[in-house]
PDB file of C-alpha atoms in Angstrom:
ATOM      1  CA  MET A  24     -11.443  21.460  20.615  1.00  0.00           C
ATOM      2  CA  ALA A  25      -7.761  21.404  19.623  1.00  0.00           C
ATOM      3  CA  HIS A  26      -7.763  17.611  19.916  1.00  0.00           C
ATOM      4  CA  ASN A  27     -10.816  17.361  17.596  1.00  0.00           C
ATOM      5  CA  THR A  28      -9.185  19.709  15.099  1.00  0.00           C
ATOM      6  CA  ARG A  29      -6.023  17.594  15.018  1.00  0.00           C
ATOM      7  CA  SER A  30      -8.104  14.430  14.656  1.00  0.00           C
ATOM      8  CA  ARG A  31     -10.066  15.884  11.720  1.00  0.00           C
ATOM      9  CA  ALA A  32      -6.816  17.060  10.098  1.00  0.00           C
ATOM     10  CA  ALA A  33      -5.291  13.598  10.458  1.00  0.00           C
ATOM     11  CA  SER A  34      -8.409  11.998   8.972  1.00  0.00           C
ATOM     12  CA  LEU A  35      -8.368  14.436   6.057  1.00  0.00           C
ATOM     13  CA  ALA A  36      -4.684  13.763   5.429  1.00  0.00           C
ATOM     14  CA  SER A  37      -5.361  10.022   5.420  1.00  0.00           C
ATOM     15  CA  LEU A  38      -8.224  10.433   2.948  1.00  0.00           C
ATOM     16  CA  LEU A  39      -6.081  12.585   0.669  1.00  0.00           C
ATOM     17  CA  THR A  40      -3.310   9.983   0.753  1.00  0.00           C
ATOM     18  CA  CYS A  41      -5.754   7.207  -0.173  1.00  0.00           C
ATOM     19  CA  PHE A  42      -7.242   9.371  -2.932  1.00  0.00           C
ATOM     20  CA  ALA A  43      -3.813  10.139  -4.356  1.00  0.00           C
ATOM     21  CA  GLY A  44      -2.962   6.427  -4.274  1.00  0.00           C
ATOM     22  CA  SER A  45      -6.194   5.595  -6.100  1.00  0.00           C
ATOM     23  CA  LEU A  46      -5.418   8.188  -8.768  1.00  0.00           C
ATOM     24  CA  ALA A  47      -1.939   6.708  -9.221  1.00  0.00           C
ATOM     25  CA  VAL A  48      -3.367   3.210  -9.661  1.00  0.00           C
ATOM     26  CA  ALA A  49      -6.024   4.486 -12.086  1.00  0.00           C
ATOM     27  CA  ALA A  50      -3.355   6.269 -14.134  1.00  0.00           C
ATOM     28  CA  ALA A  51      -1.176   3.171 -14.194  1.00  0.00           C
ATOM     29  CA  MET A  52      -4.141   1.047 -15.298  1.00  0.00           C
ATOM     30  CA  GLN A  53      -4.871   3.506 -18.092  1.00  0.00           C
ATOM     31  CA  ASP A  54      -1.227   3.343 -19.170  1.00  0.00           C
ATOM     32  CA  ALA A  55      -1.352  -0.445 -19.011  1.00  0.00           C
ATOM     33  CA  ALA A  56      -4.366  -0.447 -21.341  1.00  0.00           C
ATOM     34  CA  ASP A  57      -2.391   1.657 -23.838  1.00  0.00           C
ATOM     35  CA  SER A  58      -0.328  -0.724 -25.994  1.00  0.00           C
ATOM     36  CA  ALA A  59       2.145   2.050 -26.775  1.00  0.00           C
ATOM     37  CA  SER A  60       3.192   2.229 -23.122  1.00  0.00           C
ATOM     38  CA  SER A  61       3.123  -1.512 -22.393  1.00  0.00           C
ATOM     39  CA  SER A  62       6.887  -1.776 -22.849  1.00  0.00           C
ATOM     40  CA  SER A  63       7.325   0.405 -19.731  1.00  0.00           C
ATOM     41  CA  ALA A  64       6.115  -2.572 -17.700  1.00  0.00           C
ATOM     42  CA  VAL A  65       8.717  -4.948 -19.157  1.00  0.00           C
ATOM     43  CA  CYS A  66      12.175  -5.292 -17.562  1.00  0.00           C
ATOM     44  CA  PRO A  67      15.171  -7.358 -18.666  1.00  0.00           C
ATOM     45  CA  ILE A  68      16.329  -9.709 -15.896  1.00  0.00           C
ATOM     46  CA  VAL A  69      20.094  -9.578 -15.592  1.00  0.00           C
ATOM     47  CA  TYR A  70      23.183 -10.337 -13.526  1.00  0.00           C
ATOM     48  CA  GLN A  71      25.555  -7.467 -12.734  1.00  0.00           C
ATOM     49  CA  LEU A  72      29.102  -8.350 -13.792  1.00  0.00           C
ATOM     50  CA  ASP A  73      31.132  -5.482 -12.314  1.00  0.00           C
ATOM     51  CA  GLN A  74      31.065  -3.417  -9.137  1.00  0.00           C
ATOM     52  CA  SER A  75      31.726  -0.001 -10.677  1.00  0.00           C
ATOM     53  CA  PRO A  76      30.448   1.527 -13.921  1.00  0.00           C
ATOM     54  CA  SER A  77      32.515   2.292 -17.004  1.00  0.00           C
ATOM     55  CA  SER A  78      31.784   4.996 -19.575  1.00  0.00           C
ATOM     56  CA  ARG A  79      29.032   2.667 -20.835  1.00  0.00           C
ATOM     57  CA  GLY A  80      27.527   2.006 -17.406  1.00  0.00           C
ATOM     58  CA  TYR A  81      27.426  -1.335 -15.608  1.00  0.00           C
ATOM     59  CA  HIS A  82      28.256  -4.478 -17.554  1.00  0.00           C
ATOM     60  CA  TYR A  83      25.637  -7.238 -17.187  1.00  0.00           C
ATOM     61  CA  SER A  84      24.524 -10.654 -18.439  1.00  0.00           C
ATOM     62  CA  PHE A  85      21.011 -10.886 -19.845  1.00  0.00           C
ATOM     63  CA  PHE A  86      18.738 -13.869 -19.066  1.00  0.00           C
ATOM     64  CA  GLY A  87      15.181 -12.971 -20.071  1.00  0.00           C
ATOM     65  CA  ASN A  88      12.287 -10.675 -19.263  1.00  0.00           C
ATOM     66  CA  GLY A  89       9.870  -9.962 -16.449  1.00  0.00           C
ATOM     67  CA  PHE A  90       6.952  -7.537 -16.218  1.00  0.00           C
ATOM     68  CA  PHE A  91       5.277  -5.554 -13.435  1.00  0.00           C
ATOM     69  CA  ILE A  92       1.811  -6.662 -12.340  1.00  0.00           C
ATOM     70  CA  ASN A  93       1.049  -4.074  -9.647  1.00  0.00           C
ATOM     71  CA  GLU A  94       2.150  -0.716  -8.250  1.00  0.00           C
ATOM     72  CA  ARG A  95       4.037  -2.350  -5.367  1.00  0.00           C
ATOM     73  CA  GLY A  96       6.931  -3.478  -7.552  1.00  0.00           C
ATOM     74  CA  TYR A  97       6.002  -7.151  -8.087  1.00  0.00           C
ATOM     75  CA  LEU A  98       6.904  -8.828 -11.375  1.00  0.00           C
ATOM     76  CA  LEU A  99       6.203 -12.103 -13.149  1.00  0.00           C
ATOM     77  CA  THR A 100       8.708 -14.079 -15.195  1.00  0.00           C
ATOM     78  CA  ALA A 101       9.414 -17.638 -16.319  1.00  0.00           C
ATOM     79  CA  ALA A 102      10.891 -19.801 -13.556  1.00  0.00           C
ATOM     80  CA  HIS A 103      13.726 -21.087 -15.744  1.00  0.00           C
ATOM     81  CA  VAL A 104      14.965 -17.500 -16.289  1.00  0.00           C
ATOM     82  CA  LEU A 105      15.986 -17.546 -12.614  1.00  0.00           C
ATOM     83  CA  GLU A 106      17.849 -20.877 -12.648  1.00  0.00           C
ATOM     84  CA  THR A 107      21.224 -19.101 -12.539  1.00  0.00           C
ATOM     85  CA  PHE A 108      20.247 -17.447  -9.243  1.00  0.00           C
ATOM     86  CA  ARG A 109      18.897 -20.541  -7.440  1.00  0.00           C
ATOM     87  CA  ASP A 110      22.227 -21.332  -5.790  1.00  0.00           C
ATOM     88  CA  GLY A 111      23.182 -17.759  -5.012  1.00  0.00           C
ATOM     89  CA  GLY A 112      23.779 -14.620  -6.987  1.00  0.00           C
ATOM     90  CA  GLN A 113      21.730 -11.462  -6.963  1.00  0.00           C
ATOM     91  CA  PRO A 114      19.186 -10.936  -9.764  1.00  0.00           C
ATOM     92  CA  TYR A 115      18.668  -7.407 -11.041  1.00  0.00           C
ATOM     93  CA  ILE A 116      16.053  -5.822 -13.268  1.00  0.00           C
ATOM     94  CA  LEU A 117      16.889  -3.115 -15.789  1.00  0.00           C
ATOM     95  CA  VAL A 118      14.363  -0.295 -15.332  1.00  0.00           C
ATOM     96  CA  SER A 119      13.717   2.658 -17.649  1.00  0.00           C
ATOM     97  CA  ARG A 120      13.980   6.244 -16.416  1.00  0.00           C
ATOM     98  CA  ARG A 121      12.284   9.337 -17.801  1.00  0.00           C
ATOM     99  CA  ASN A 122      15.385  11.539 -17.875  1.00  0.00           C
ATOM    100  CA  GLY A 123      18.330   9.209 -18.069  1.00  0.00           C
ATOM    101  CA  PRO A 124      19.593   5.809 -19.188  1.00  0.00           C
ATOM    102  CA  PRO A 125      18.147   2.615 -17.677  1.00  0.00           C
ATOM    103  CA  ILE A 126      19.273   1.674 -14.180  1.00  0.00           C
ATOM    104  CA  LEU A 127      19.771  -1.624 -12.347  1.00  0.00           C
ATOM    105  CA  LEU A 128      17.567  -2.414  -9.344  1.00  0.00           C
ATOM    106  CA  GLN A 129      18.017  -5.439  -7.125  1.00  0.00           C
ATOM    107  CA  ALA A 130      15.135  -7.903  -7.158  1.00  0.00           C
ATOM    108  CA  SER A 131      14.105 -10.580  -4.660  1.00  0.00           C
ATOM    109  CA  ILE A 132      12.777 -13.991  -5.702  1.00  0.00           C
ATOM    110  CA  ILE A 133       9.417 -14.312  -3.908  1.00  0.00           C
ATOM    111  CA  ALA A 134       8.015 -17.601  -5.230  1.00  0.00           C
ATOM    112  CA  VAL A 135       8.763 -20.166  -7.941  1.00  0.00           C
ATOM    113  CA  ASP A 136       6.499 -22.754  -9.606  1.00  0.00           C
ATOM    114  CA  SER A 137       8.862 -24.876 -11.704  1.00  0.00           C
ATOM    115  CA  GLU A 138       6.101 -27.281 -12.759  1.00  0.00           C
ATOM    116  CA  HIS A 139       4.319 -24.500 -14.681  1.00  0.00           C
ATOM    117  CA  ASP A 140       7.468 -22.396 -15.284  1.00  0.00           C
ATOM    118  CA  VAL A 141       6.283 -19.204 -13.581  1.00  0.00           C
ATOM    119  CA  ALA A 142       7.926 -17.134 -10.840  1.00  0.00           C
ATOM    120  CA  ILE A 143       7.391 -13.930  -8.872  1.00  0.00           C
ATOM    121  CA  LEU A 144      10.001 -11.231  -8.263  1.00  0.00           C
ATOM    122  CA  ARG A 145       9.857  -7.983  -6.334  1.00  0.00           C
ATOM    123  CA  ALA A 146      12.017  -4.911  -6.869  1.00  0.00           C
ATOM    124  CA  ALA A 147      13.961  -4.146  -3.670  1.00  0.00           C
ATOM    125  CA  SER A 148      13.388  -0.442  -4.286  1.00  0.00           C
ATOM    126  CA  ASN A 149       9.883   0.166  -5.624  1.00  0.00           C
ATOM    127  CA  PRO A 150      10.245   2.126  -8.907  1.00  0.00           C
ATOM    128  CA  PHE A 151       6.610   3.250  -8.684  1.00  0.00           C
ATOM    129  CA  ASP A 152       7.600   5.433  -5.734  1.00  0.00           C
ATOM    130  CA  SER A 153      10.196   7.313  -7.805  1.00  0.00           C
ATOM    131  CA  LYS A 154      10.503   9.023 -11.154  1.00  0.00           C
ATOM    132  CA  TYR A 155      11.005   5.913 -13.223  1.00  0.00           C
ATOM    133  CA  LYS A 156       9.274   5.250 -16.519  1.00  0.00           C
ATOM    134  CA  VAL A 157       7.239   2.270 -15.352  1.00  0.00           C
ATOM    135  CA  THR A 158       3.708   0.949 -15.424  1.00  0.00           C
ATOM    136  CA  PHE A 159       2.119  -2.429 -14.748  1.00  0.00           C
ATOM    137  CA  LEU A 160       0.209  -4.777 -17.014  1.00  0.00           C
ATOM    138  CA  LEU A 161      -3.303  -6.086 -16.487  1.00  0.00           C
ATOM    139  CA  LEU A 162      -3.818  -9.858 -16.257  1.00  0.00           C
ATOM    140  CA  SER A 163      -6.617 -11.536 -18.149  1.00  0.00           C
ATOM    141  CA  SER A 164      -9.258 -13.430 -16.214  1.00  0.00           C
ATOM    142  CA  ASP A 165     -10.193 -15.212 -19.455  1.00  0.00           C
ATOM    143  CA  PRO A 166      -7.939 -17.851 -21.030  1.00  0.00           C
ATOM    144  CA  ALA A 167      -6.443 -17.388 -24.474  1.00  0.00           C
ATOM    145  CA  SER A 168      -8.442 -19.146 -27.180  1.00  0.00           C
ATOM    146  CA  PRO A 169      -7.374 -20.594 -30.562  1.00  0.00           C
ATOM    147  CA  GLY A 170      -7.495 -17.951 -33.261  1.00  0.00           C
ATOM    148  CA  GLN A 171      -7.182 -15.081 -30.779  1.00  0.00           C
ATOM    149  CA  ALA A 172      -4.898 -12.241 -31.889  1.00  0.00           C
ATOM    150  CA  VAL A 173      -1.995 -11.712 -29.489  1.00  0.00           C
ATOM    151  CA  LEU A 174       1.204  -9.695 -29.148  1.00  0.00           C
ATOM    152  CA  ALA A 175       4.420 -10.903 -27.504  1.00  0.00           C
ATOM    153  CA  LEU A 176       6.396  -7.985 -26.058  1.00  0.00           C
ATOM    154  CA  SER A 177      10.032  -8.191 -24.971  1.00  0.00           C
ATOM    155  CA  LEU A 178      13.234  -6.188 -24.521  1.00  0.00           C
ATOM    156  CA  HIS A 179      16.849  -7.179 -25.131  1.00  0.00           C
ATOM    157  CA  PRO A 180      20.247  -5.426 -25.067  1.00  0.00           C
ATOM    158  CA  PRO A 181      21.613  -4.247 -28.445  1.00  0.00           C
ATOM    159  CA  LYS A 182      24.676  -6.462 -27.937  1.00  0.00           C
ATOM    160  CA  GLN A 183      23.920  -9.442 -25.720  1.00  0.00           C
ATOM    161  CA  GLN A 184      27.583 -10.437 -25.447  1.00  0.00           C
ATOM    162  CA  SER A 185      28.595  -6.955 -24.274  1.00  0.00           C
ATOM    163  CA  ALA A 186      25.554  -5.434 -22.584  1.00  0.00           C
ATOM    164  CA  HIS A 187      25.816  -2.204 -20.570  1.00  0.00           C
ATOM    165  CA  THR A 188      23.245  -0.145 -18.707  1.00  0.00           C
ATOM    166  CA  PHE A 189      23.793   3.108 -20.617  1.00  0.00           C
ATOM    167  CA  GLU A 190      22.496   1.403 -23.770  1.00  0.00           C
ATOM    168  CA  VAL A 191      18.726   1.499 -24.174  1.00  0.00           C
ATOM    169  CA  PRO A 192      17.345  -2.030 -24.736  1.00  0.00           C
ATOM    170  CA  ARG A 193      15.713  -2.805 -28.045  1.00  0.00           C
ATOM    171  CA  GLU A 194      12.033  -3.644 -28.130  1.00  0.00           C
ATOM    172  CA  ASP A 195      10.553  -6.634 -29.945  1.00  0.00           C
ATOM    173  CA  ARG A 196       6.856  -6.858 -30.766  1.00  0.00           C
ATOM    174  CA  PHE A 197       5.710 -10.084 -32.398  1.00  0.00           C
ATOM    175  CA  SER A 198       2.045 -10.181 -33.370  1.00  0.00           C
ATOM    176  CA  GLY A 199       0.257 -13.369 -34.309  1.00  0.00           C
ATOM    177  CA  GLU A 200      -2.453 -15.654 -33.059  1.00  0.00           C
ATOM    178  CA  VAL A 201      -3.017 -18.548 -30.691  1.00  0.00           C
ATOM    179  CA  LEU A 202      -2.846 -21.854 -32.568  1.00  0.00           C
ATOM    180  CA  SER A 203      -3.808 -24.488 -30.008  1.00  0.00           C
ATOM    181  CA  TYR A 204      -3.051 -25.908 -26.568  1.00  0.00           C
ATOM    182  CA  GLU A 205      -0.414 -28.590 -25.986  1.00  0.00           C
ATOM    183  CA  SER A 206       0.435 -30.680 -22.925  1.00  0.00           C
ATOM    184  CA  THR A 207       4.144 -30.954 -22.155  1.00  0.00           C
ATOM    185  CA  LYS A 208       6.610 -31.280 -19.278  1.00  0.00           C
ATOM    186  CA  LEU A 209       8.110 -27.872 -18.495  1.00  0.00           C
ATOM    187  CA  ASP A 210      10.164 -29.420 -15.718  1.00  0.00           C
ATOM    188  CA  LYS A 211      11.601 -32.942 -16.115  1.00  0.00           C
ATOM    189  CA  SER A 212      10.595 -34.057 -12.626  1.00  0.00           C
ATOM    190  CA  SER A 213       7.055 -32.625 -12.759  1.00  0.00           C
ATOM    191  CA  PRO A 214       3.743 -33.709 -14.303  1.00  0.00           C
ATOM    192  CA  ALA A 215       2.754 -32.392 -17.708  1.00  0.00           C
ATOM    193  CA  ALA A 216       1.396 -28.837 -17.912  1.00  0.00           C
ATOM    194  CA  GLU A 217      -0.389 -26.885 -20.611  1.00  0.00           C
ATOM    195  CA  VAL A 218       1.128 -24.350 -22.978  1.00  0.00           C
ATOM    196  CA  PHE A 219      -0.542 -22.591 -25.875  1.00  0.00           C
ATOM    197  CA  LEU A 220       1.204 -22.357 -29.217  1.00  0.00           C
ATOM    198  CA  LEU A 221       1.830 -19.085 -31.044  1.00  0.00           C
ATOM    199  CA  SER A 222       1.938 -18.529 -34.793  1.00  0.00           C
ATOM    200  CA  HIS A 223       5.327 -16.799 -34.537  1.00  0.00           C
ATOM    201  CA  PRO A 224       8.620 -18.298 -33.305  1.00  0.00           C
ATOM    202  CA  VAL A 225      10.291 -17.392 -30.028  1.00  0.00           C
ATOM    203  CA  ASN A 226      13.764 -15.864 -30.069  1.00  0.00           C
ATOM    204  CA  LEU A 227      16.554 -16.268 -27.550  1.00  0.00           C
ATOM    205  CA  GLY A 228      15.988 -13.978 -24.553  1.00  0.00           C
ATOM    206  CA  GLN A 229      12.192 -13.716 -24.876  1.00  0.00           C
ATOM    207  CA  SER A 230      11.472 -16.126 -22.018  1.00  0.00           C
ATOM    208  CA  GLY A 231       9.228 -14.577 -19.372  1.00  0.00           C
ATOM    209  CA  SER A 232       7.911 -11.871 -21.695  1.00  0.00           C
ATOM    210  CA  PRO A 233       4.196 -11.072 -21.578  1.00  0.00           C
ATOM    211  CA  VAL A 234       1.812 -12.252 -24.291  1.00  0.00           C
ATOM    212  CA  LEU A 235      -0.996  -9.687 -24.578  1.00  0.00           C
ATOM    213  CA  ALA A 236      -4.476 -10.146 -26.004  1.00  0.00           C
ATOM    214  CA  LEU A 237      -4.828  -7.456 -28.674  1.00  0.00           C
ATOM    215  CA  ASP A 238      -8.492  -6.816 -27.894  1.00  0.00           C
ATOM    216  CA  SER A 239      -8.117  -6.154 -24.155  1.00  0.00           C
ATOM    217  CA  GLY A 240      -4.398  -5.420 -23.773  1.00  0.00           C
ATOM    218  CA  ALA A 241      -4.325  -7.871 -20.828  1.00  0.00           C
ATOM    219  CA  VAL A 242      -1.704 -10.573 -20.362  1.00  0.00           C
ATOM    220  CA  VAL A 243      -2.883 -14.053 -21.344  1.00  0.00           C
ATOM    221  CA  GLY A 244       0.458 -15.851 -20.996  1.00  0.00           C
ATOM    222  CA  LEU A 245       4.229 -15.760 -20.525  1.00  0.00           C
ATOM    223  CA  VAL A 246       6.598 -16.651 -23.350  1.00  0.00           C
ATOM    224  CA  GLU A 247       7.971 -20.159 -22.817  1.00  0.00           C
ATOM    225  CA  GLY A 248      11.444 -20.277 -24.346  1.00  0.00           C
ATOM    226  CA  ARG A 249      12.192 -23.923 -23.520  1.00  0.00           C
ATOM    227  CA  TRP A 250       9.404 -25.378 -25.653  1.00  0.00           C
ATOM    228  CA  LEU A 251      11.007 -26.329 -28.976  1.00  0.00           C
ATOM    229  CA  ARG A 252      10.198 -29.692 -30.503  1.00  0.00           C
ATOM    230  CA  PRO A 253       9.182 -31.220 -33.871  1.00  0.00           C
ATOM    231  CA  SER A 254       5.524 -31.712 -32.872  1.00  0.00           C
ATOM    232  CA  GLY A 255       5.154 -27.952 -32.805  1.00  0.00           C
ATOM    233  CA  LEU A 256       6.137 -27.740 -36.456  1.00  0.00           C
ATOM    234  CA  ALA A 257       3.505 -30.308 -37.405  1.00  0.00           C
ATOM    235  CA  ILE A 258       0.826 -28.363 -35.539  1.00  0.00           C
ATOM    236  CA  ALA A 259       1.864 -25.124 -37.238  1.00  0.00           C
ATOM    237  CA  LYS A 260       1.683 -26.704 -40.701  1.00  0.00           C
ATOM    238  CA  SER A 261      -1.741 -28.226 -40.011  1.00  0.00           C
ATOM    239  CA  SER A 262      -3.045 -24.820 -38.949  1.00  0.00           C
ATOM    240  CA  GLY A 263      -1.789 -23.123 -42.114  1.00  0.00           C
ATOM    241  CA  ALA A 264       0.650 -20.969 -40.142  1.00  0.00           C
ATOM    242  CA  SER A 265       4.329 -20.303 -40.797  1.00  0.00           C
ATOM    243  CA  THR A 266       6.547 -23.358 -41.412  1.00  0.00           C
ATOM    244  CA  ASN A 267       8.842 -22.147 -38.614  1.00  0.00           C
ATOM    245  CA  THR A 268       8.521 -23.954 -35.320  1.00  0.00           C
ATOM    246  CA  PRO A 269       5.880 -21.972 -33.393  1.00  0.00           C
ATOM    247  CA  GLY A 270       6.484 -20.268 -30.110  1.00  0.00           C
ATOM    248  CA  ALA A 271       4.708 -21.235 -26.923  1.00  0.00           C
ATOM    249  CA  ALA A 272       3.451 -19.545 -23.781  1.00  0.00           C
ATOM    250  CA  ALA A 273       2.500 -20.637 -20.289  1.00  0.00           C
ATOM    251  CA  PRO A 274      -1.147 -19.660 -19.604  1.00  0.00           C
ATOM    252  CA  ILE A 275      -1.481 -16.724 -17.215  1.00  0.00           C
ATOM    253  CA  ARG A 276      -3.758 -18.779 -14.936  1.00  0.00           C
ATOM    254  CA  TYR A 277      -0.675 -20.555 -13.545  1.00  0.00           C
ATOM    255  CA  ALA A 278       0.860 -17.226 -12.554  1.00  0.00           C
ATOM    256  CA  ILE A 279      -2.449 -15.999 -11.076  1.00  0.00           C
ATOM    257  CA  THR A 280      -2.656 -19.130  -8.924  1.00  0.00           C
ATOM    258  CA  LEU A 281       0.879 -18.486  -7.644  1.00  0.00           C
ATOM    259  CA  LEU A 282       0.091 -14.819  -6.940  1.00  0.00           C
ATOM    260  CA  ASP A 283      -3.081 -15.713  -5.057  1.00  0.00           C
ATOM    261  CA  ARG A 284      -1.196 -18.351  -3.067  1.00  0.00           C
ATOM    262  CA  GLN A 285       1.237 -15.643  -1.970  1.00  0.00           C
ATOM    263  CA  SER A 286      -1.597 -13.145  -1.272  1.00  0.00           C
ATOM    264  CA  ILE A 287      -0.166 -10.697  -3.814  1.00  0.00           C
ATOM    265  CA  SER A 288      -2.614  -8.324  -5.493  1.00  0.00           C
ATOM    266  CA  TRP A 289      -2.873  -8.013  -9.259  1.00  0.00           C
ATOM    267  CA  HIS A 290      -5.006  -6.030 -11.688  1.00  0.00           C
ATOM    268  CA  SER A 291      -7.356  -7.193 -14.410  1.00  0.00           C
ATOM    269  CA  SER A 292      -9.100  -5.499 -17.320  1.00  0.00           C
ATOM    270  CA  GLU A 293     -12.386  -6.918 -15.968  1.00  0.00           C
ATOM    271  CA  ARG A 294     -11.903  -6.302 -12.259  1.00  0.00           C
ATOM    272  CA  LEU A 295      -9.463  -5.261  -9.576  1.00  0.00           C
ATOM    273  CA  ALA A 296      -8.133  -8.543  -8.171  1.00  0.00           C
ATOM    274  CA  ALA A 297      -9.333  -8.905  -4.630  1.00  0.00           C
ATOM    275  CA  THR A 298      -6.536 -10.800  -2.905  1.00  0.00           C
ATOM    276  CA  PRO A 299      -4.898  -8.654  -0.198  1.00  0.00           C
ATOM    277  CA  SER A 300      -1.295  -7.604  -0.772  1.00  0.00           C
ATOM    278  CA  SER A 301       1.296  -9.566   1.155  1.00  0.00           C
ATOM    279  CA  ALA A 302       3.229  -7.940   3.964  1.00  0.00           C
ATOM    280  CA  ARG A 303       6.577  -8.559   2.327  1.00  0.00           C
TER     281      ARG A 303
END
């Protein structure tokens, strides 16, 4: 009898744990659908420059943005944002806290697809297990289409030449629309890949930032900061958009393919992605 009681108690505890986990995921998905909280999923990707903090926190160099895609601490970014760390060096992400200034967390490079300029990171210490101000973004199962209204969301330090962790990053929200698709080489040694053009320009430091569909709030692409060429200006003029060179984004399908290849789960506004989480 005592054995059965302990067995039932263990089963109940397991069910409660699973239920609590499901509630946490549901809450995070609700937050992700709320555009006001989307910035909590975005993290600057940086390199720590000193070993001890000053009165302004840790000094760091800023390279671009990444964003969380699940509750296990996985992020997506542009592959070229990580070029500095390919030959050594520890990447960090700057994560928001509810009751304090942002904090640096080490991140591991899980996979890189240079041909399509997408990469996967994972926070060494999962911020979803602690009291950080974080959520994850949903990924769109549908491709972006010309004329679709989108929002590019990114963070950057107030002073990029003298960035410190006690300073809250500034948020940029650029709304516009998808102009068209273009084929281009994102890596010199690779075949051409697709990008879609945006009606607003891309600023320094926006690489790797999510591009959200305004109707669903799901990510349809990652800002591609390396795509700047005269043909973009001609396309923008022909579409009646701004005369500035348009921005560009790598379609989210490239990142989804990389995630699925690594067996890393992700969430969608249409469904809960079914690939099992990796054992990393």
